[in-house]
CSV table of C-alpha atoms and ligand atoms in Angstrom, one decimal:
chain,number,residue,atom,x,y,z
A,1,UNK,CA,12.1,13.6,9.4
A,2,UNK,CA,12.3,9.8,8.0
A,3,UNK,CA,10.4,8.8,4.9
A,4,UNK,CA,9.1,4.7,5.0
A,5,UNK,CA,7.5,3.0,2.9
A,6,UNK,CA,5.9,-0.4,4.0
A,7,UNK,CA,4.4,-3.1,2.0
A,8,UNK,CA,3.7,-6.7,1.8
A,9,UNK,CA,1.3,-9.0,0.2
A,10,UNK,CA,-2.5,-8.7,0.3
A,11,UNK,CA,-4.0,-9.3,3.8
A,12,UNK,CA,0.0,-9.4,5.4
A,13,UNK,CA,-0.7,-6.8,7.8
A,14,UNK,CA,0.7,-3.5,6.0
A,15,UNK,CA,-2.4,-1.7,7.8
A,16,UNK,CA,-2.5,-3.1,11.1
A,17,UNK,CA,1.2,-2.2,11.2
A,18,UNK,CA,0.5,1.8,10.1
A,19,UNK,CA,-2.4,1.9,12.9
A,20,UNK,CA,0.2,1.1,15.4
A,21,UNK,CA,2.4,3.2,13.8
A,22,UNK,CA,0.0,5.9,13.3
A,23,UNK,CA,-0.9,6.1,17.0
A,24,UNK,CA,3.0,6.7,17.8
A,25,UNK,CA,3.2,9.9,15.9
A,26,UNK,CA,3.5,8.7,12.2
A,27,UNK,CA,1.9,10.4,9.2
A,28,UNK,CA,0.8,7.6,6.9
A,29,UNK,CA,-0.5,8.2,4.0
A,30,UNK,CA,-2.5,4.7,2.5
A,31,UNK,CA,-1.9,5.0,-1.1
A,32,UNK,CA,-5.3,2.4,-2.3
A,33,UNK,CA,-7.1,5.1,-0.1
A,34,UNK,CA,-5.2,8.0,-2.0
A,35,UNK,CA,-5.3,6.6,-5.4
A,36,UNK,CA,-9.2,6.2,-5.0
A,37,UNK,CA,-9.2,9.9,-4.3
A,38,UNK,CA,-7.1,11.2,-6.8
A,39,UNK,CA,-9.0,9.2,-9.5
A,40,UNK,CA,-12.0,11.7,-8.9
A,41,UNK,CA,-10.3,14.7,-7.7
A,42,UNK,CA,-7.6,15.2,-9.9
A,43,UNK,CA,-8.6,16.9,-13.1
A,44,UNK,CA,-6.1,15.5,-15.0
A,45,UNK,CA,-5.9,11.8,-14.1
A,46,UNK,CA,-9.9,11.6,-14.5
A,47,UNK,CA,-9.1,12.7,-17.9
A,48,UNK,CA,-6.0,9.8,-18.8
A,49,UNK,CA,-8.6,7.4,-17.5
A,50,UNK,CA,-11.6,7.9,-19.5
A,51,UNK,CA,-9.4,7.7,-22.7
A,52,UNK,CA,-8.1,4.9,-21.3
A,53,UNK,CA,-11.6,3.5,-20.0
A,54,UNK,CA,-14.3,5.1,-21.4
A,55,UNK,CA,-16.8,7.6,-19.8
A,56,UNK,CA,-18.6,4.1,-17.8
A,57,UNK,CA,-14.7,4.9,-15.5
A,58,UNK,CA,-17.8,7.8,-13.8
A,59,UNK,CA,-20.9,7.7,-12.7
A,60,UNK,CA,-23.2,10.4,-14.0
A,61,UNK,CA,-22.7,11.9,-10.5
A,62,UNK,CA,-18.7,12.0,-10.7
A,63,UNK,CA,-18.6,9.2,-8.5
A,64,UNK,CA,-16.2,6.7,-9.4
A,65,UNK,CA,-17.9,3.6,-10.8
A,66,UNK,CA,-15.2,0.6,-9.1
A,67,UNK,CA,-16.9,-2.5,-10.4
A,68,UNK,CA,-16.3,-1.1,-14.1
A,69,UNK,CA,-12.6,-0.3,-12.8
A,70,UNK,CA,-12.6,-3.7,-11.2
A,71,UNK,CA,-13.5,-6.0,-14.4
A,72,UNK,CA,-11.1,-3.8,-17.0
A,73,UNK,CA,-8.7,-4.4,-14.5
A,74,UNK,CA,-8.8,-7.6,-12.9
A,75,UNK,CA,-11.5,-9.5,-15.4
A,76,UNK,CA,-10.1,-7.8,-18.8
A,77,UNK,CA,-6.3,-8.3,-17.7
A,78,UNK,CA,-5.6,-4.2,-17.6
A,79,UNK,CA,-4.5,-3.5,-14.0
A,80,UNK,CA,-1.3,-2.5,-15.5
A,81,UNK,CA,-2.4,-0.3,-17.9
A,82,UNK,CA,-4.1,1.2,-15.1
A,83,UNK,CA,-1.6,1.2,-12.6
A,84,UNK,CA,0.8,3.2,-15.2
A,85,UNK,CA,-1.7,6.2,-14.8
A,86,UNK,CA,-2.5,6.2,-11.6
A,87,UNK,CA,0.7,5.5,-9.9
A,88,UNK,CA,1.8,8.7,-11.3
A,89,UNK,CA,-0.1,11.0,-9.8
A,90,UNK,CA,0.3,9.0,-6.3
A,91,UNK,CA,3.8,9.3,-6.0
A,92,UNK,CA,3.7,13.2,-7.1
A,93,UNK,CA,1.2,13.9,-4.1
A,94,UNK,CA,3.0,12.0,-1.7
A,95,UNK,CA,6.2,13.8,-2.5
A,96,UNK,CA,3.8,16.9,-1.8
A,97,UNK,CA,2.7,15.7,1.5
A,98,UNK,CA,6.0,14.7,2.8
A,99,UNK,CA,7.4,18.3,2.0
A,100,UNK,CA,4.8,19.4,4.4
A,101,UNK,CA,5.1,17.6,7.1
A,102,UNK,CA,8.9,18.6,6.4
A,103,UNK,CA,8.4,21.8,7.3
A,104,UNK,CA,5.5,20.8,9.9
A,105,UNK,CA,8.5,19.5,11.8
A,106,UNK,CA,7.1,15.9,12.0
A,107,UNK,CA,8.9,12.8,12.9
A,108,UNK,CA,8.2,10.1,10.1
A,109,UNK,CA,5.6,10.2,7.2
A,110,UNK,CA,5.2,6.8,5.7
A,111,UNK,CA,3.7,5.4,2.7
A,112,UNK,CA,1.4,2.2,2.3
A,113,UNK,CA,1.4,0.6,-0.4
A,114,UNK,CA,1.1,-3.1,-1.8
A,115,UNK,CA,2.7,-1.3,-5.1
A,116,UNK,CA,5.7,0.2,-3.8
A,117,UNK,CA,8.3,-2.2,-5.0
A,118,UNK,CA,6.8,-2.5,-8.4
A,119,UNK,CA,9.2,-0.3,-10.2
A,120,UNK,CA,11.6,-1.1,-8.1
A,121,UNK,CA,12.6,0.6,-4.5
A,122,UNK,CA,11.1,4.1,-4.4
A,123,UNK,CA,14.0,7.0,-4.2
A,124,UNK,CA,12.4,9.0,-2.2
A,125,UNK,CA,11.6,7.2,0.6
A,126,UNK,CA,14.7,6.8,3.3
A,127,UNK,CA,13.9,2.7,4.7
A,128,UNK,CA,11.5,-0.1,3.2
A,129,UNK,CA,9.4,-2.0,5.6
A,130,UNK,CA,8.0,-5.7,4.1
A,131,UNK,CA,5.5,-7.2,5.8
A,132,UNK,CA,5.5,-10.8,5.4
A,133,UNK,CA,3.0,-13.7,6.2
A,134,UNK,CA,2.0,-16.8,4.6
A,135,UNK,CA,-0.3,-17.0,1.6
A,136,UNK,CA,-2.8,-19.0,3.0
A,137,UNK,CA,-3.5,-17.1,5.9
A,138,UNK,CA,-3.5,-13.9,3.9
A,139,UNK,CA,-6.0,-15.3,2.1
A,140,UNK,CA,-8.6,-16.3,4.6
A,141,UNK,CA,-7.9,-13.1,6.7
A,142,UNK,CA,-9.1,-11.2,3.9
A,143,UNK,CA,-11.4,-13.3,2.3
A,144,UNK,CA,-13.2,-12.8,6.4
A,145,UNK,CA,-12.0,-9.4,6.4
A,146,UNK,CA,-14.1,-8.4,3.3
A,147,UNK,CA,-16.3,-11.1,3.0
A,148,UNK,CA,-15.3,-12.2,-0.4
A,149,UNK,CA,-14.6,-15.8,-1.8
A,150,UNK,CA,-10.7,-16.6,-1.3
A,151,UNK,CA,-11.2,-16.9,-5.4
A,152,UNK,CA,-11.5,-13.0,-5.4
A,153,UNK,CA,-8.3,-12.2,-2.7
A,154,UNK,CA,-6.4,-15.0,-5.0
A,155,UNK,CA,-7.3,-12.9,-8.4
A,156,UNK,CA,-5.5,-9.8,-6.6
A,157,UNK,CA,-2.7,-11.6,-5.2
A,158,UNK,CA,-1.5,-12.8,-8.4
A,159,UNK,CA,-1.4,-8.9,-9.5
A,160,UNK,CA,1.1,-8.1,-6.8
A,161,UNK,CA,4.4,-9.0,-6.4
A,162,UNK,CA,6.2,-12.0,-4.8
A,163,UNK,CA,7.4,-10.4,-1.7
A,164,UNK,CA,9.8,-13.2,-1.1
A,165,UNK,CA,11.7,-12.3,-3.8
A,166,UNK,CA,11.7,-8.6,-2.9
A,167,UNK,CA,13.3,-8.6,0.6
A,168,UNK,CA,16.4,-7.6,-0.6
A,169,UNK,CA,15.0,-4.0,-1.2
A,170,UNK,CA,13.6,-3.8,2.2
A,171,UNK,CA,15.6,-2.3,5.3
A,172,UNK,CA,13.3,-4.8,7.2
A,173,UNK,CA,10.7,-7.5,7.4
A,174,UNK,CA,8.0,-7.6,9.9
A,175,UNK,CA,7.7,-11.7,9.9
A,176,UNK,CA,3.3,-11.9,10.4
A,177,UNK,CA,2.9,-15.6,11.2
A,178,UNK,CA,2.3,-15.0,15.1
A,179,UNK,CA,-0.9,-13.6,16.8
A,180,UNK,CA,-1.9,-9.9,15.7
A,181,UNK,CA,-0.9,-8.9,19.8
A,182,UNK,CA,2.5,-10.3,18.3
A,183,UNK,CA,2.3,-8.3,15.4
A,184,UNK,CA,1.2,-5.2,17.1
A,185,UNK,CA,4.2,-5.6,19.1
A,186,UNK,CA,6.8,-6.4,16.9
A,187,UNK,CA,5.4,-3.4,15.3
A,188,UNK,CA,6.0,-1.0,18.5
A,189,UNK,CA,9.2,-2.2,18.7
A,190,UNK,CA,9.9,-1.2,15.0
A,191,UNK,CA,8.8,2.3,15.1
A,192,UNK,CA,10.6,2.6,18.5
A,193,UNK,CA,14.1,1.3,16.5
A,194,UNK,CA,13.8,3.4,13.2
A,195,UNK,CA,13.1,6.7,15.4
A,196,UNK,CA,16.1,5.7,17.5
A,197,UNK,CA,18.5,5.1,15.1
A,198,UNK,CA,17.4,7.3,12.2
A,199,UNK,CA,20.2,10.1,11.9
A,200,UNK,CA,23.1,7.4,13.1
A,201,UNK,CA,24.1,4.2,11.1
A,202,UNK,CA,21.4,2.8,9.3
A,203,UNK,CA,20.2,-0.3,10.4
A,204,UNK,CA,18.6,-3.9,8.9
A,205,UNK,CA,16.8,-7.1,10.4
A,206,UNK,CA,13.9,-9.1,10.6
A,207,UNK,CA,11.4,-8.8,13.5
B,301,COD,C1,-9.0,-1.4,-9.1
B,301,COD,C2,-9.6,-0.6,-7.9
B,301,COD,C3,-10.8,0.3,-8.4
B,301,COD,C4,-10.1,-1.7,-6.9
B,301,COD,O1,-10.9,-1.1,-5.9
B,301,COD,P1,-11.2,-2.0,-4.6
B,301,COD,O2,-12.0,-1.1,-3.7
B,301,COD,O3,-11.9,-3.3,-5.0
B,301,COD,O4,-9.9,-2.4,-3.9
B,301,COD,P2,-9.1,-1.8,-2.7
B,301,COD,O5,-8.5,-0.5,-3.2
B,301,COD,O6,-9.9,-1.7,-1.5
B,301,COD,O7,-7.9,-2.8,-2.6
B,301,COD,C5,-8.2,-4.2,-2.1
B,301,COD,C6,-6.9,-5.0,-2.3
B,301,COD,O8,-6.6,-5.1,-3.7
B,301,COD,C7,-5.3,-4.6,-4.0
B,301,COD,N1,-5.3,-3.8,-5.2
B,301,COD,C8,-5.9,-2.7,-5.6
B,301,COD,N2,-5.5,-2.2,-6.8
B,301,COD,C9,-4.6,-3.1,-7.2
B,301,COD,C10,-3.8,-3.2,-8.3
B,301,COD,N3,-3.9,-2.3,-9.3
B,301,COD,N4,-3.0,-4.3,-8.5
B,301,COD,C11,-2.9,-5.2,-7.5
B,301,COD,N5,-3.6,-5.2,-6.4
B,301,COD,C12,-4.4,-4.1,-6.2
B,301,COD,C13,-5.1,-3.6,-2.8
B,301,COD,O9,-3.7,-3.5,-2.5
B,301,COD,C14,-5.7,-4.4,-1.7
B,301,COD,O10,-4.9,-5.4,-1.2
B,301,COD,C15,-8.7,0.4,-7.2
B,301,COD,O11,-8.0,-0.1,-6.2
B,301,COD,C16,-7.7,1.0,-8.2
B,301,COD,O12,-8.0,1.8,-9.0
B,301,COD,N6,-6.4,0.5,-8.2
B,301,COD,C17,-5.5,0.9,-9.2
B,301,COD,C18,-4.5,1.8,-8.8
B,301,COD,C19,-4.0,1.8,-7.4
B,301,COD,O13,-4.8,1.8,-6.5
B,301,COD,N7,-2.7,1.7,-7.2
B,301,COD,C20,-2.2,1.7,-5.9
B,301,COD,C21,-1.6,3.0,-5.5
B,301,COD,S1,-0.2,3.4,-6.5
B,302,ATP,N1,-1.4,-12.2,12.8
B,302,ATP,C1,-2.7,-12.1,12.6
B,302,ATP,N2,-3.6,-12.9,13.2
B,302,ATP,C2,-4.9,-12.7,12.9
B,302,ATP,N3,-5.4,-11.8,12.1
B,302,ATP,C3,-4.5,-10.9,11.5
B,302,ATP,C4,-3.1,-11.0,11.8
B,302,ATP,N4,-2.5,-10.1,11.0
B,302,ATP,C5,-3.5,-9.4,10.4
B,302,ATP,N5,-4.7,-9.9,10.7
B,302,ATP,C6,-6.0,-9.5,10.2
B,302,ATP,O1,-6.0,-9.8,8.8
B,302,ATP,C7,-6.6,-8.7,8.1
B,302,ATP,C8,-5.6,-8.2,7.1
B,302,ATP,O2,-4.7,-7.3,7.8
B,302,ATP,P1,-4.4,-5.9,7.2
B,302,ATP,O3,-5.6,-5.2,6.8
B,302,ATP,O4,-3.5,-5.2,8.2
B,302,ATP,O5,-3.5,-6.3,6.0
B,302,ATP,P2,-3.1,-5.4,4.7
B,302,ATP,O6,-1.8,-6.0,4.3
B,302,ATP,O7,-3.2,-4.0,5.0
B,302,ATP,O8,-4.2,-5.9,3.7
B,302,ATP,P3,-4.6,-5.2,2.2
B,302,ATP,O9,-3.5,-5.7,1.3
B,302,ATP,O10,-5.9,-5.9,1.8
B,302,ATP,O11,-4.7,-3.8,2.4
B,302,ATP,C9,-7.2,-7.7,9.1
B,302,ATP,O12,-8.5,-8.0,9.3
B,302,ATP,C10,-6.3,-8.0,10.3
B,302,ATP,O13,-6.9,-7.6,11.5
């Protein structure tokens, strides 16, 4: 089994890639979507962040309460702070899940993540994927996407790395500058290449 990681800027395409991928064979695990779920399921992490954030980090119901998340984090300049706790208990369940599907036999079990690079490339994960497109259409995809002002996707940007200074970590780059058939494509064609030539030499390039 192969362990990748992909990531890429805000709005680059790191999910549209995984769908493709996903539909292939691949086990992805999408670590926002995880994170999100650990922050309420995991005893300990709910703990670390009400220290860190006070009891408004919950609604009364459990529930995570985002916007409070989102201003300490974004709007009081603590994303950091927050990432630190989370990130954590992210990597130690997707350690977890890749042991299963280990022993589940499964081909490839990748992680999404606009994070991954942040402490530099991951050990555990056998090739890096970046996804790269340019900044202004990353902006107005998502600013579409999720109906926010570009302001907002701009805010978040600046919290994640510059890819373009990161490629030397990745195995490859998906270039997004095309059409999304393109990318869909070029993203095909990846999966095909890794499964292919995982187990012989290891391989680099930019699609
Ligand atoms: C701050 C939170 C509540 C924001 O929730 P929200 O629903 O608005 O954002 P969502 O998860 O849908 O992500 C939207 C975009 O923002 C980016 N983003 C989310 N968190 C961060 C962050 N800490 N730093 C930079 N970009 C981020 C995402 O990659 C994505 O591109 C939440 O994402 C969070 O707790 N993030 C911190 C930890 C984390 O998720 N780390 C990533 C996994 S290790
Ligand atoms: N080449 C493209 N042409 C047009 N639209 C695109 C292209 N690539 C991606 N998109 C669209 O842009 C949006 C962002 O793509 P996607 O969600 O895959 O990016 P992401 O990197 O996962 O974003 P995020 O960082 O927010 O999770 C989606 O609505 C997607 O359909």
């Amino acid at each position: 089994m192969i362990t990748v990681g992909v990531t890429g800027g805000i709005g680059s395409g790191k999910t549209t890639v995984c769908k493709e991928w996903e539909k292939l064979g691949a086990n992805v695990v999408y670590a926002d979507d995880l994170a999100k779920e650990l922050m309420v399921t995991d005893d300990r992490l709910r703990e670390s962040l009400i220290e860190a954030f006070g009891e408004d980090t919950y609604h009364p119901d459990g529930r995570l309460n985002r916007p409070h998340l989102i201003h300490q984090a974004f709007e009081e300049g603590r994303v950091e702070e927050l990432n630190q706790l989370v990130h954590p208990a992210v990597a130690r369940k997707f350690v977890e899940i890749s042991n299963e599907a280990k022993q589940a036999g499964e081909e490839m079990v990748v992680e999404e993540a606009a994070l991954l690079l942040n402490n530099g490339r991951p050990e555990n994960l056998d090739l890096v994927v970046i996804v790269r497109s340019d900044r202004e259409d990353r902006l107005e995809r998502v600013s579409k996407r999720d109906s926010v002002s570009k302001k907002k996707v701009m805010d978040r940007d600046e919290n994640q790395p510059d890819f373009n200074k990161l490629t030397h970590l990745a195995d490859y780059t998906i270039e997004n500058n095309g059409t999304l058939e393109d990318l869909r494509k070029k993203s095909i064609q990846l999966y095909h290449k890794i499964i292919q030539e995982y187990g012989g030499e290891k391989n680099s390039g930019v699609f």
